[in-house]
Short mmCIF file of C-alpha atoms and ligand atoms in Angstrom, two decimals:
data_model
loop_
_atom_site.label_atom_id
_atom_site.label_comp_id
_atom_site.label_asym_id
_atom_site.label_seq_id
_atom_site.Cartn_x
_atom_site.Cartn_y
_atom_site.Cartn_z
CA MET A 13 -45.27 20.83 -90.59
CA LYS A 14 -42.65 19.97 -93.20
CA ARG A 15 -41.49 16.25 -92.59
CA GLN A 16 -38.32 15.17 -93.75
CA THR A 17 -36.91 11.88 -95.07
CA LEU A 18 -35.20 9.56 -92.85
CA ALA A 19 -32.10 9.57 -95.28
CA ALA A 20 -32.05 13.63 -94.79
CA LEU A 21 -32.26 13.26 -91.08
CA ILE A 22 -29.30 11.15 -90.98
CA ALA A 23 -27.48 12.94 -93.38
CA SER A 24 -27.98 15.96 -91.14
CA ALA A 25 -27.86 14.14 -87.90
CA PHE A 26 -24.08 15.13 -87.19
CA VAL A 27 -23.97 18.16 -88.70
CA MET A 28 -25.05 21.64 -87.52
CA SER A 29 -28.02 22.69 -89.19
CA ALA A 30 -27.69 26.27 -90.81
CA CYS A 31 -31.48 26.89 -91.03
CA GLY A 32 -32.66 30.39 -88.91
CA GLN A 33 -35.63 29.13 -87.23
CA GLN A 34 -35.80 30.21 -83.75
CA ALA A 35 -37.52 28.35 -81.08
CA ALA A 36 -39.75 30.06 -79.07
CA GLU A 37 -37.94 31.63 -75.75
CA LYS A 38 -39.39 29.89 -72.91
CA PRO A 39 -37.79 31.17 -69.85
CA ALA A 40 -39.01 29.13 -66.60
CA GLU A 41 -39.55 30.48 -63.52
CA PRO A 42 -40.71 28.00 -60.41
CA ALA A 43 -43.69 29.05 -58.33
CA GLN A 44 -42.29 30.19 -54.94
CA ALA A 45 -44.44 29.03 -51.68
CA SER A 46 -43.05 29.21 -48.00
CA ALA A 47 -43.49 26.12 -45.96
CA ALA A 48 -46.22 27.54 -44.05
CA GLU A 49 -48.32 28.62 -47.09
CA GLN A 50 -47.82 25.20 -48.04
CA SER A 51 -49.38 23.53 -45.13
CA ALA A 52 -51.99 25.83 -45.27
CA GLN A 53 -52.83 24.70 -48.74
CA ASN A 54 -53.05 20.92 -47.57
CA GLN A 55 -56.03 21.87 -45.55
CA GLU A 56 -57.58 24.06 -48.34
CA PRO A 57 -61.38 23.29 -48.68
CA GLN A 58 -62.20 21.96 -52.31
CA GLY A 59 -65.12 24.08 -52.56
CA GLU A 60 -63.49 27.27 -52.50
CA LEU A 61 -60.73 26.69 -55.17
CA PRO A 62 -60.52 28.92 -58.01
CA VAL A 63 -61.25 27.73 -61.34
CA ILE A 64 -58.73 28.05 -64.26
CA ASP A 65 -58.72 26.88 -67.48
CA ALA A 66 -55.50 24.63 -68.19
CA VAL A 67 -52.92 26.26 -70.43
CA MET A 68 -52.31 23.28 -73.03
CA THR A 69 -49.33 22.85 -75.78
CA HIS A 70 -48.64 21.06 -78.67
CA ALA A 71 -45.06 19.18 -78.78
CA PRO A 72 -42.56 20.20 -78.68
CA GLU A 73 -44.09 23.22 -76.59
CA VAL A 74 -44.49 23.19 -72.98
CA PRO A 75 -46.84 25.33 -71.14
CA PRO A 76 -45.07 27.85 -68.91
CA PRO A 77 -44.40 27.05 -65.33
CA LEU A 78 -47.15 27.41 -62.84
CA ASP A 79 -46.87 30.73 -61.04
CA ARG A 80 -49.09 29.82 -58.33
CA ASP A 81 -48.71 29.47 -54.51
CA HIS A 82 -52.36 27.67 -54.19
CA ALA A 83 -54.25 25.03 -55.22
CA ALA A 84 -57.14 25.48 -57.97
CA LYS A 85 -59.66 23.56 -59.86
CA VAL A 86 -58.11 23.11 -63.46
CA VAL A 87 -60.30 22.35 -66.27
CA VAL A 88 -58.74 20.49 -69.04
CA LYS A 89 -60.64 20.24 -72.17
CA ILE A 90 -59.60 17.21 -74.64
CA GLU A 91 -61.27 16.66 -77.92
CA VAL A 92 -60.49 13.26 -79.62
CA VAL A 93 -60.24 13.57 -83.04
CA GLU A 94 -59.33 10.78 -85.78
CA LYS A 95 -57.28 11.66 -88.72
CA VAL A 96 -55.06 11.11 -91.64
CA MET A 97 -51.57 12.57 -91.27
CA GLN A 98 -48.11 12.18 -92.53
CA MET A 99 -46.12 9.68 -90.90
CA ALA A 100 -43.26 10.23 -93.00
CA ASP A 101 -42.53 11.51 -96.57
CA GLY A 102 -45.21 10.09 -98.91
CA VAL A 103 -46.76 7.98 -95.67
CA ASP A 104 -50.10 8.83 -94.92
CA TYR A 105 -51.76 7.08 -91.56
CA LYS A 106 -54.79 7.56 -90.02
CA TYR A 107 -54.02 8.80 -86.40
CA TRP A 108 -56.49 8.52 -83.59
CA THR A 109 -55.46 11.69 -81.65
CA PHE A 110 -56.17 13.62 -78.35
CA GLY A 111 -56.46 17.23 -79.47
CA GLY A 112 -55.44 16.65 -83.28
CA ASP A 113 -51.80 15.73 -83.23
CA VAL A 114 -49.78 12.99 -81.71
CA PRO A 115 -48.59 13.28 -78.73
CA GLY A 116 -51.89 14.93 -77.50
CA GLN A 117 -51.32 18.23 -75.63
CA PHE A 118 -49.26 18.80 -72.77
CA ILE A 119 -51.30 19.41 -69.72
CA ARG A 120 -49.36 21.46 -66.75
CA VAL A 121 -50.84 21.33 -63.07
CA ARG A 122 -49.80 21.78 -59.40
CA GLU A 123 -49.49 19.28 -57.03
CA GLY A 124 -52.89 19.46 -55.08
CA ASP A 125 -55.23 20.64 -57.94
CA GLN A 126 -58.78 19.53 -58.56
CA VAL A 127 -58.42 18.36 -62.32
CA GLU A 128 -61.83 18.83 -64.05
CA VAL A 129 -61.45 16.66 -67.40
CA GLN A 130 -64.05 17.71 -70.27
CA PHE A 131 -63.44 14.83 -72.77
CA SER A 132 -65.16 15.08 -76.01
CA ASN A 133 -65.33 12.54 -78.95
CA ARG A 134 -66.15 14.39 -82.28
CA PRO A 135 -69.14 13.16 -83.78
CA ASP A 136 -66.98 11.98 -87.08
CA SER A 137 -64.83 9.75 -84.83
CA THR A 138 -65.39 5.85 -85.79
CA VAL A 139 -65.13 4.49 -82.32
CA PRO A 140 -65.67 5.30 -78.72
CA HIS A 141 -62.47 6.59 -76.81
CA ASN A 142 -61.65 7.19 -73.12
CA ILE A 143 -58.59 8.43 -71.26
CA ASP A 144 -56.46 6.87 -68.51
CA PHE A 145 -54.32 9.15 -66.63
CA HIS A 146 -51.41 7.86 -64.81
CA ALA A 147 -51.63 11.11 -62.59
CA ALA A 148 -54.82 10.16 -61.06
CA THR A 149 -55.73 7.84 -58.22
CA GLY A 150 -58.92 5.72 -58.72
CA PRO A 151 -60.25 3.08 -60.97
CA GLY A 152 -58.52 3.09 -64.52
CA GLY A 153 -57.23 6.52 -63.88
CA GLY A 154 -60.52 7.58 -65.17
CA ALA A 155 -61.05 4.99 -68.11
CA ALA A 156 -64.66 4.02 -67.50
CA ALA A 157 -65.46 7.43 -66.16
CA SER A 158 -64.41 9.27 -69.49
CA PHE A 159 -65.26 6.09 -71.72
CA THR A 160 -67.38 8.47 -74.51
CA ALA A 161 -69.01 7.79 -77.81
CA PRO A 162 -68.79 9.66 -80.58
CA GLY A 163 -70.60 12.99 -80.52
CA HIS A 164 -70.84 12.83 -76.67
CA THR A 165 -68.70 14.59 -73.94
CA SER A 166 -67.87 13.05 -70.39
CA THR A 167 -67.01 15.00 -67.53
CA PHE A 168 -64.75 13.79 -64.65
CA SER A 169 -62.37 14.89 -61.91
CA PHE A 170 -59.55 13.99 -59.90
CA LYS A 171 -56.97 15.37 -57.23
CA ALA A 172 -53.29 15.46 -58.35
CA LEU A 173 -52.08 14.13 -55.04
CA GLN A 174 -48.70 13.09 -56.15
CA PRO A 175 -46.00 15.49 -58.24
CA GLY A 176 -44.33 13.59 -61.24
CA LEU A 177 -44.60 13.37 -64.89
CA TYR A 178 -46.90 10.79 -65.87
CA ILE A 179 -48.73 9.61 -69.61
CA TYR A 180 -52.39 9.81 -70.10
CA HIS A 181 -53.57 7.48 -72.86
CA CYS A 182 -56.60 5.76 -74.43
CA ALA A 183 -57.68 2.66 -72.84
CA THR A 184 -60.87 1.59 -74.88
CA ALA A 185 -60.89 -1.79 -76.25
CA PRO A 186 -58.77 -3.05 -77.94
CA VAL A 187 -56.55 -0.79 -75.80
CA GLY A 188 -53.13 -1.73 -77.72
CA MET A 189 -54.82 -0.66 -81.12
CA HIS A 190 -55.92 2.87 -79.60
CA ILE A 191 -52.46 3.37 -78.15
CA ALA A 192 -50.91 2.37 -81.58
CA ASN A 193 -52.85 4.98 -83.04
CA GLY A 194 -51.29 7.53 -81.18
CA MET A 195 -53.35 8.12 -78.56
CA TYR A 196 -51.35 9.47 -75.64
CA GLY A 197 -49.72 12.30 -74.29
CA LEU A 198 -47.87 13.80 -70.67
CA ILE A 199 -49.55 15.68 -67.78
CA LEU A 200 -46.90 17.19 -65.60
CA VAL A 201 -47.79 17.49 -61.57
CA GLU A 202 -45.53 20.13 -60.59
CA PRO A 203 -44.50 19.70 -57.13
CA LYS A 204 -45.48 22.61 -54.81
CA GLU A 205 -42.34 24.01 -54.73
CA GLY A 206 -42.21 24.04 -58.08
CA LEU A 207 -39.08 22.87 -60.63
CA PRO A 208 -35.50 24.78 -60.68
CA LYS A 209 -35.51 27.32 -63.21
CA VAL A 210 -34.23 26.46 -66.60
CA ASP A 211 -33.82 28.46 -69.83
CA LYS A 212 -35.85 26.12 -72.13
CA GLU A 213 -38.60 23.50 -72.06
CA PHE A 214 -39.34 20.67 -74.60
CA TYR A 215 -41.80 18.01 -74.69
CA VAL A 216 -41.16 14.74 -76.40
CA VAL A 217 -42.88 11.55 -77.03
CA GLN A 218 -41.87 8.24 -78.37
CA GLY A 219 -44.05 5.81 -80.11
CA ASP A 220 -43.97 2.79 -82.01
CA PHE A 221 -46.39 2.45 -85.24
CA TYR A 222 -47.14 -0.69 -87.10
CA THR A 223 -48.41 -0.35 -90.91
CA LYS A 224 -49.21 -2.93 -93.40
CA GLY A 225 -46.62 -1.83 -95.90
CA GLN A 226 -42.86 -1.82 -94.51
CA TYR A 227 -40.98 1.38 -93.91
CA GLY A 228 -41.13 4.13 -95.96
CA GLU A 229 -43.74 2.07 -98.32
CA ARG A 230 -45.72 5.10 -99.58
CA GLY A 231 -49.69 5.92 -99.60
CA LEU A 232 -52.08 5.36 -96.82
CA GLN A 233 -51.02 2.63 -94.79
CA PRO A 234 -53.43 0.83 -92.33
CA PHE A 235 -52.82 -0.38 -88.85
CA ASP A 236 -51.06 -3.88 -88.86
CA MET A 237 -52.65 -5.66 -85.75
CA GLU A 238 -50.22 -8.71 -86.34
CA LYS A 239 -47.07 -6.73 -86.52
CA ALA A 240 -48.30 -4.84 -83.31
CA ILE A 241 -48.85 -8.55 -81.37
CA LYS A 242 -45.47 -9.34 -82.60
CA GLU A 243 -44.18 -6.08 -81.30
CA GLN A 244 -42.51 -5.67 -84.76
CA PRO A 245 -42.80 -1.78 -85.51
CA ASP A 246 -42.28 -0.40 -88.81
CA TYR A 247 -41.65 3.33 -87.46
CA VAL A 248 -40.36 4.50 -83.87
CA VAL A 249 -40.73 8.02 -83.58
CA PHE A 250 -40.39 11.22 -81.55
CA ASN A 251 -43.59 13.32 -81.32
CA GLY A 252 -45.67 11.17 -84.00
CA HIS A 253 -43.81 11.63 -87.11
CA VAL A 254 -40.77 10.96 -88.77
CA GLY A 255 -38.68 14.24 -88.70
CA ALA A 256 -41.31 15.60 -86.29
CA ILE A 257 -38.20 17.43 -84.13
CA ALA A 258 -35.71 16.97 -86.61
CA GLY A 259 -34.39 19.28 -89.86
CA ASP A 260 -36.44 21.90 -90.16
CA ASN A 261 -38.24 21.21 -87.13
CA ALA A 262 -35.56 20.49 -85.08
CA LEU A 263 -35.60 22.29 -81.12
CA LYS A 264 -33.49 25.03 -81.06
CA ALA A 265 -31.38 26.66 -77.81
CA LYS A 266 -27.75 28.61 -77.38
CA VAL A 267 -24.91 27.70 -75.61
CA GLY A 268 -24.71 28.69 -71.95
CA GLU A 269 -28.63 28.01 -71.59
CA THR A 270 -30.06 24.82 -69.60
CA VAL A 271 -32.50 22.78 -71.24
CA ARG A 272 -35.17 20.36 -69.61
CA MET A 273 -36.96 17.68 -71.87
CA TYR A 274 -40.22 16.20 -70.55
CA VAL A 275 -40.19 13.02 -72.34
CA GLY A 276 -42.66 10.21 -72.33
CA ASN A 277 -42.97 6.65 -73.93
CA GLY A 278 -46.45 6.14 -75.40
CA GLY A 279 -45.54 2.93 -76.34
CA PRO A 280 -47.42 0.48 -76.97
CA ASN A 281 -44.76 -1.94 -77.23
CA LEU A 282 -41.25 -0.63 -76.78
CA VAL A 283 -38.98 0.60 -73.94
CA SER A 284 -36.91 3.58 -74.88
CA SER A 285 -33.27 4.08 -74.27
CA PHE A 286 -33.39 7.63 -74.44
CA HIS A 287 -30.05 9.33 -75.27
CA VAL A 288 -28.80 12.46 -76.41
CA ILE A 289 -25.74 12.04 -78.56
CA GLY A 290 -23.18 14.21 -77.32
CA GLU A 291 -24.73 15.32 -74.23
CA ILE A 292 -25.00 14.00 -70.47
CA PHE A 293 -27.73 14.52 -68.67
CA ASP A 294 -27.02 16.80 -65.51
CA ASN A 295 -29.98 15.86 -63.78
CA VAL A 296 -32.62 12.86 -64.63
CA HIS A 297 -36.05 12.72 -62.81
CA VAL A 298 -36.01 8.93 -62.99
CA GLU A 299 -39.27 7.34 -64.22
CA GLY A 300 -40.69 10.85 -63.75
CA GLY A 301 -40.72 10.81 -59.99
CA ASP A 302 -38.73 12.54 -57.27
CA LEU A 303 -35.37 10.32 -57.47
CA ILE A 304 -33.03 12.52 -59.02
CA ASN A 305 -29.65 10.64 -60.67
CA LYS A 306 -26.97 12.86 -61.84
CA ASN A 307 -24.72 12.68 -64.94
CA ILE A 308 -26.48 10.02 -66.82
CA GLN A 309 -25.71 9.20 -70.54
CA THR A 310 -28.85 7.15 -71.63
CA THR A 311 -32.00 6.95 -69.30
CA LEU A 312 -34.71 4.06 -69.84
CA ILE A 313 -38.35 5.02 -70.29
CA PRO A 314 -40.68 2.29 -69.96
CA ALA A 315 -43.84 2.07 -72.19
CA GLY A 316 -46.17 3.98 -70.62
CA GLY A 317 -43.71 5.89 -68.36
CA ALA A 318 -41.74 9.16 -68.75
CA ALA A 319 -38.23 10.99 -67.02
CA ILE A 320 -37.09 14.71 -66.61
CA VAL A 321 -33.89 15.43 -68.00
CA ASP A 322 -32.18 18.47 -68.13
CA PHE A 323 -28.37 19.90 -69.10
CA LYS A 324 -26.57 22.70 -69.65
CA LEU A 325 -25.20 23.59 -73.06
CA ASP A 326 -21.55 23.96 -73.19
CA VAL A 327 -20.73 24.00 -77.06
CA PRO A 328 -22.44 24.51 -80.28
CA GLY A 329 -23.66 21.75 -82.45
CA SER A 330 -26.17 19.49 -83.55
CA TYR A 331 -27.40 17.11 -80.65
CA THR A 332 -29.48 14.24 -81.96
CA LEU A 333 -32.25 12.66 -79.67
CA VAL A 334 -32.10 8.85 -80.05
CA ASP A 335 -33.63 5.62 -78.89
CA HIS A 336 -30.31 4.05 -78.41
CA SER A 337 -31.66 0.57 -79.41
CA ILE A 338 -30.03 2.09 -82.64
CA PHE A 339 -31.56 0.33 -85.29
CA ARG A 340 -34.85 2.09 -84.17
CA ALA A 341 -32.95 5.54 -84.68
CA PHE A 342 -31.34 4.87 -87.98
CA ASN A 343 -34.00 2.77 -89.73
CA LYS A 344 -37.30 3.39 -88.16
CA GLY A 345 -37.32 6.98 -87.44
CA ALA A 346 -36.50 7.64 -83.71
CA LEU A 347 -34.54 10.85 -84.29
CA GLY A 348 -34.48 14.23 -83.26
CA GLN A 349 -32.52 17.20 -83.09
CA LEU A 350 -31.58 20.01 -80.77
CA VAL A 351 -29.34 22.55 -82.48
CA VAL A 352 -27.40 24.71 -80.70
CA GLU A 353 -25.72 28.17 -81.49
CA GLY A 354 -23.24 30.00 -79.91
CA ASP A 355 -19.63 30.42 -79.49
CA GLU A 356 -16.87 27.43 -79.24
CA ASP A 357 -14.96 26.37 -76.36
CA LYS A 358 -12.21 24.43 -77.49
CA ALA A 359 -11.42 23.20 -74.15
CA VAL A 360 -14.37 21.52 -73.84
CA PHE A 361 -14.46 20.09 -77.39
CA SER A 362 -11.94 20.52 -80.00
CA GLY A 363 -14.28 20.95 -82.63
CA LYS A 364 -13.89 18.50 -85.21
CA ILE A 365 -17.29 17.27 -86.38
CA SER A 366 -17.52 13.92 -87.88
CA ASP A 367 -19.81 13.12 -90.87
CA THR A 368 -20.91 9.34 -91.03
CA VAL A 369 -22.34 7.89 -94.06
CA TYR A 370 -25.43 5.30 -93.50
CA GLN A 371 -25.09 2.13 -95.45
CA PRO A 372 -27.76 -0.29 -95.86
CA GLU A 373 -26.92 -3.66 -94.73
CA GLY A 374 -29.76 -5.53 -96.55
CA GLY A 375 -32.51 -6.85 -94.89
CA ALA A 376 -32.80 -10.59 -96.10
CA ILE A 377 -34.66 -13.07 -93.71
CA GLN A 378 -32.76 -16.15 -93.30
CA THR A 379 -34.49 -19.42 -92.22
CA VAL A 380 -33.18 -22.66 -90.63
CA PRO A 381 -34.88 -26.07 -92.51
CA LEU A 382 -37.13 -28.15 -90.60
CA THR A 383 -36.49 -31.71 -90.08
CA ALA A 384 -39.19 -34.16 -92.07
CA SER A 385 -41.25 -34.85 -88.97
CA GLU A 386 -41.19 -31.52 -87.86
CA ALA A 387 -42.36 -30.21 -91.19
CA GLN A 388 -45.19 -32.82 -90.88
CA ARG A 389 -46.38 -31.64 -87.82
CA VAL A 390 -46.19 -27.76 -88.83
CA GLU A 391 -48.35 -29.24 -92.09
CA GLU A 392 -50.97 -30.70 -89.74
CA GLY A 393 -51.54 -27.84 -87.88
CA PRO A 394 -53.12 -28.00 -84.02
CA ALA A 395 -55.60 -30.38 -83.05
CA LYS A 396 -59.23 -29.99 -84.61
CA ALA A 397 -62.12 -30.43 -82.44
CA THR A 398 -64.34 -33.70 -83.35
CA ASN A 399 -67.41 -32.63 -81.90
CA LYS A 400 -69.69 -29.88 -80.59
CA GLU A 401 -68.52 -29.99 -76.98
CA GLU A 402 -64.74 -29.78 -78.03
CA GLN A 403 -65.54 -26.80 -80.27
CA ILE A 404 -67.28 -24.80 -77.49
CA LYS A 405 -64.18 -25.41 -75.12
CA LEU A 406 -61.87 -24.23 -78.02
CA GLY A 407 -63.88 -21.74 -78.80
CA LYS A 408 -64.02 -20.19 -75.31
CA ALA A 409 -60.32 -19.64 -75.53
CA VAL A 410 -60.56 -17.72 -79.22
CA TYR A 411 -63.39 -15.68 -77.31
CA GLU A 412 -61.24 -14.75 -74.68
CA ALA A 413 -58.35 -13.81 -76.80
CA ASN A 414 -60.43 -11.86 -79.55
CA CYS A 415 -63.73 -10.58 -78.83
CA LEU A 416 -64.17 -10.14 -74.90
CA ALA A 417 -62.39 -6.96 -75.14
CA CYS A 418 -65.00 -5.26 -76.60
CA HIS A 419 -68.07 -7.82 -76.10
CA GLN A 420 -67.58 -8.62 -72.62
CA ALA A 421 -66.86 -11.84 -70.30
CA SER A 422 -70.75 -12.82 -70.36
CA GLY A 423 -71.48 -11.04 -73.72
CA GLN A 424 -73.18 -8.55 -72.21
CA GLY A 425 -71.46 -5.82 -74.26
CA VAL A 426 -71.24 -1.81 -73.58
CA GLU A 427 -74.14 0.25 -74.41
CA GLY A 428 -73.63 2.46 -77.08
CA ALA A 429 -70.37 1.25 -78.02
CA PHE A 430 -70.23 -2.53 -78.30
CA PRO A 431 -73.68 -4.64 -78.73
CA PRO A 432 -74.25 -7.76 -76.52
CA LEU A 433 -73.62 -11.05 -77.86
CA ALA A 434 -76.01 -12.42 -75.22
CA LYS A 435 -79.22 -13.23 -76.29
CA SER A 436 -78.46 -10.98 -79.09
CA ASP A 437 -81.69 -11.00 -81.73
CA TYR A 438 -79.46 -9.64 -84.25
CA LEU A 439 -77.23 -12.91 -84.10
CA ALA A 440 -80.26 -15.06 -83.65
CA ALA A 441 -82.09 -13.97 -86.70
CA ASP A 442 -79.29 -15.26 -88.67
CA THR A 443 -76.09 -16.82 -87.73
CA LYS A 444 -74.31 -16.54 -90.84
CA ARG A 445 -74.32 -12.89 -89.63
CA GLY A 446 -71.79 -13.92 -86.91
CA ILE A 447 -69.53 -15.56 -89.73
CA HIS A 448 -69.51 -12.10 -91.49
CA ALA A 449 -68.95 -9.99 -88.65
CA ILE A 450 -65.51 -12.25 -88.10
CA LEU A 451 -64.86 -12.06 -92.13
CA ARG A 452 -65.48 -8.73 -92.77
CA GLY A 453 -66.09 -6.76 -89.44
CA VAL A 454 -69.08 -4.96 -89.28
CA SER A 455 -69.89 -1.47 -89.66
CA GLY A 456 -72.62 1.13 -90.03
CA LYS A 457 -75.96 1.16 -88.09
CA ILE A 458 -77.51 -1.83 -86.62
CA THR A 459 -79.99 -2.48 -84.19
CA VAL A 460 -79.51 -5.39 -81.31
CA ASN A 461 -82.23 -5.96 -78.96
CA GLY A 462 -83.77 -2.79 -79.63
CA LYS A 463 -81.03 -0.52 -79.24
CA GLU A 464 -78.77 1.11 -82.08
CA TYR A 465 -75.09 0.56 -82.55
CA ASN A 466 -73.51 2.92 -85.29
CA SER A 467 -69.91 1.96 -84.43
CA VAL A 468 -67.14 -0.02 -86.53
CA MET A 469 -66.07 -3.73 -85.74
CA PRO A 470 -62.80 -4.72 -87.36
CA SER A 471 -62.54 -8.16 -88.95
CA VAL A 472 -61.10 -10.32 -87.05
CA ALA A 473 -58.24 -12.69 -88.46
CA LEU A 474 -59.24 -16.38 -87.31
CA ASN A 475 -59.06 -19.34 -89.38
CA ASP A 476 -62.24 -21.26 -90.18
CA ASP A 477 -61.83 -23.47 -87.43
CA GLN A 478 -61.47 -20.89 -85.13
CA ALA A 479 -64.30 -18.95 -86.22
CA ALA A 480 -66.48 -22.05 -86.21
CA ASN A 481 -65.54 -22.97 -82.78
CA VAL A 482 -66.17 -19.30 -81.24
CA LEU A 483 -69.62 -18.94 -82.87
CA THR A 484 -70.24 -22.23 -81.46
CA TYR A 485 -69.44 -21.13 -78.26
CA ILE A 486 -71.26 -17.76 -78.35
CA LEU A 487 -74.60 -19.38 -79.65
CA ASN A 488 -74.20 -21.97 -76.67
CA SER A 489 -73.58 -19.67 -73.76
CA TRP A 490 -75.38 -16.78 -72.01
CA GLY A 491 -78.64 -18.12 -72.40
CA ASN A 492 -78.54 -18.06 -76.10
CA ASN A 493 -80.52 -20.41 -78.41
CA GLY A 494 -77.70 -23.11 -79.31
CA GLY A 495 -76.76 -24.34 -82.36
CA GLN A 496 -73.71 -25.13 -84.26
CA VAL A 497 -71.13 -23.86 -86.86
CA SER A 498 -68.91 -25.89 -88.79
CA PRO A 499 -65.63 -25.03 -90.55
CA ALA A 500 -67.09 -25.86 -93.94
CA GLU A 501 -69.91 -23.17 -93.37
CA VAL A 502 -67.27 -20.51 -92.62
CA ALA A 503 -65.16 -21.52 -95.58
CA ALA A 504 -68.22 -21.19 -97.89
CA GLU A 505 -68.84 -17.72 -96.79
CA ARG A 506 -65.18 -16.75 -96.95
CA ASN A 507 -65.38 -18.30 -100.60
CA ALA A 508 -68.80 -16.51 -101.63
CA LYS A 509 -68.42 -13.06 -103.43
CU1 LIG B 17 -59.23 5.79 -78.33
#
């Protein structure tokens, strides 16, 4: 798929695109069911459900409406694929995906369906993954039930009890990193009576991305955890890439048609102020639920949330989808297009289409000088531990903030994924391994307490004091042999080649 530069998108954002590419016709027909049939279905025994494979589509396509008046067991097959794709023109990123692209495939089921999820993590994946369905009722939305090491498949099922449009996402530690790498998508649980018929349906999910280089910096850009924590994305995009639904990839429709958009927000951080420039949403399923609001200009879509919007197209032109937190649209990529062809209606709109020019304002960051005493406090840094007990106390906080998500509260780890730090023979054999793990990360095959692990631990950006304290805490916890690591030892390893 050809992606375009943001500059090119902005240039074409307000003008009618002349390209002739046609979007697939997708007339939408609601499922019809009488009240009597519906109440009969409510009592339908699970064992007798017909089994069907879910029709799943990549964005911006939406599977056709369900033409069913009964519940079914719907089999949803999801494959996790880690792969490098284009974020923007000349910018590559290693995405973690459900099904090979961002967002993951659209899943459409019916209220009352039994959803069986067959969740596979490709053998060439570097880390385990799982899936949390916001449409599921049960612990973690299936996160633990679907936790899957590379080269394995997990199966679990849930009943789609409540209709609505729901996000699904990966919830493997570090959760923020998995979501930031693109692990999210939408599942629609159609109400039993179906949704009103429209002419076209589209699938759009916003997400924010954090790269080492700033916006547009070329080459393969690694994920930047620090920016993610600060919630300062370099990219805010629809459907995973700058230009995924703009320019040559714009959504297409015709005057007179009704359009429904299933819009999600994967986050991980930002809330979307979703707006289509030049249109008013006739109906908004607020937050993807039953509440329908009418005549809406901009609808809020929380991170980990969704909305269903629909509108009728009265006049032709290019309608720009944006996050109306507007720097995101014009400086970070949150820009899509719906190109509408057909006859003018001068009464609705006089026909003058304006062309705006984007002028960068310059991004120099300003600072305010500190007083001499403030500067000295900054220079001194936080209070340091003066003995082993203080190291252990400070180290516990470092552990909880930086290691617990993977190695677990009592250092017990997760079999097949995160090795234990409690009574780890691997660590006990050489304390320096702990220092190396923090400074450089760990990858490749290692054996801990007789069990093999072949995963990746990212390096953790701790200073010498934090690293010394967390390791001293670990050595003196959970039945480990004791010991102490000093900041000087960490510094020596940091400087060693
Ligand atoms: Cu994941």
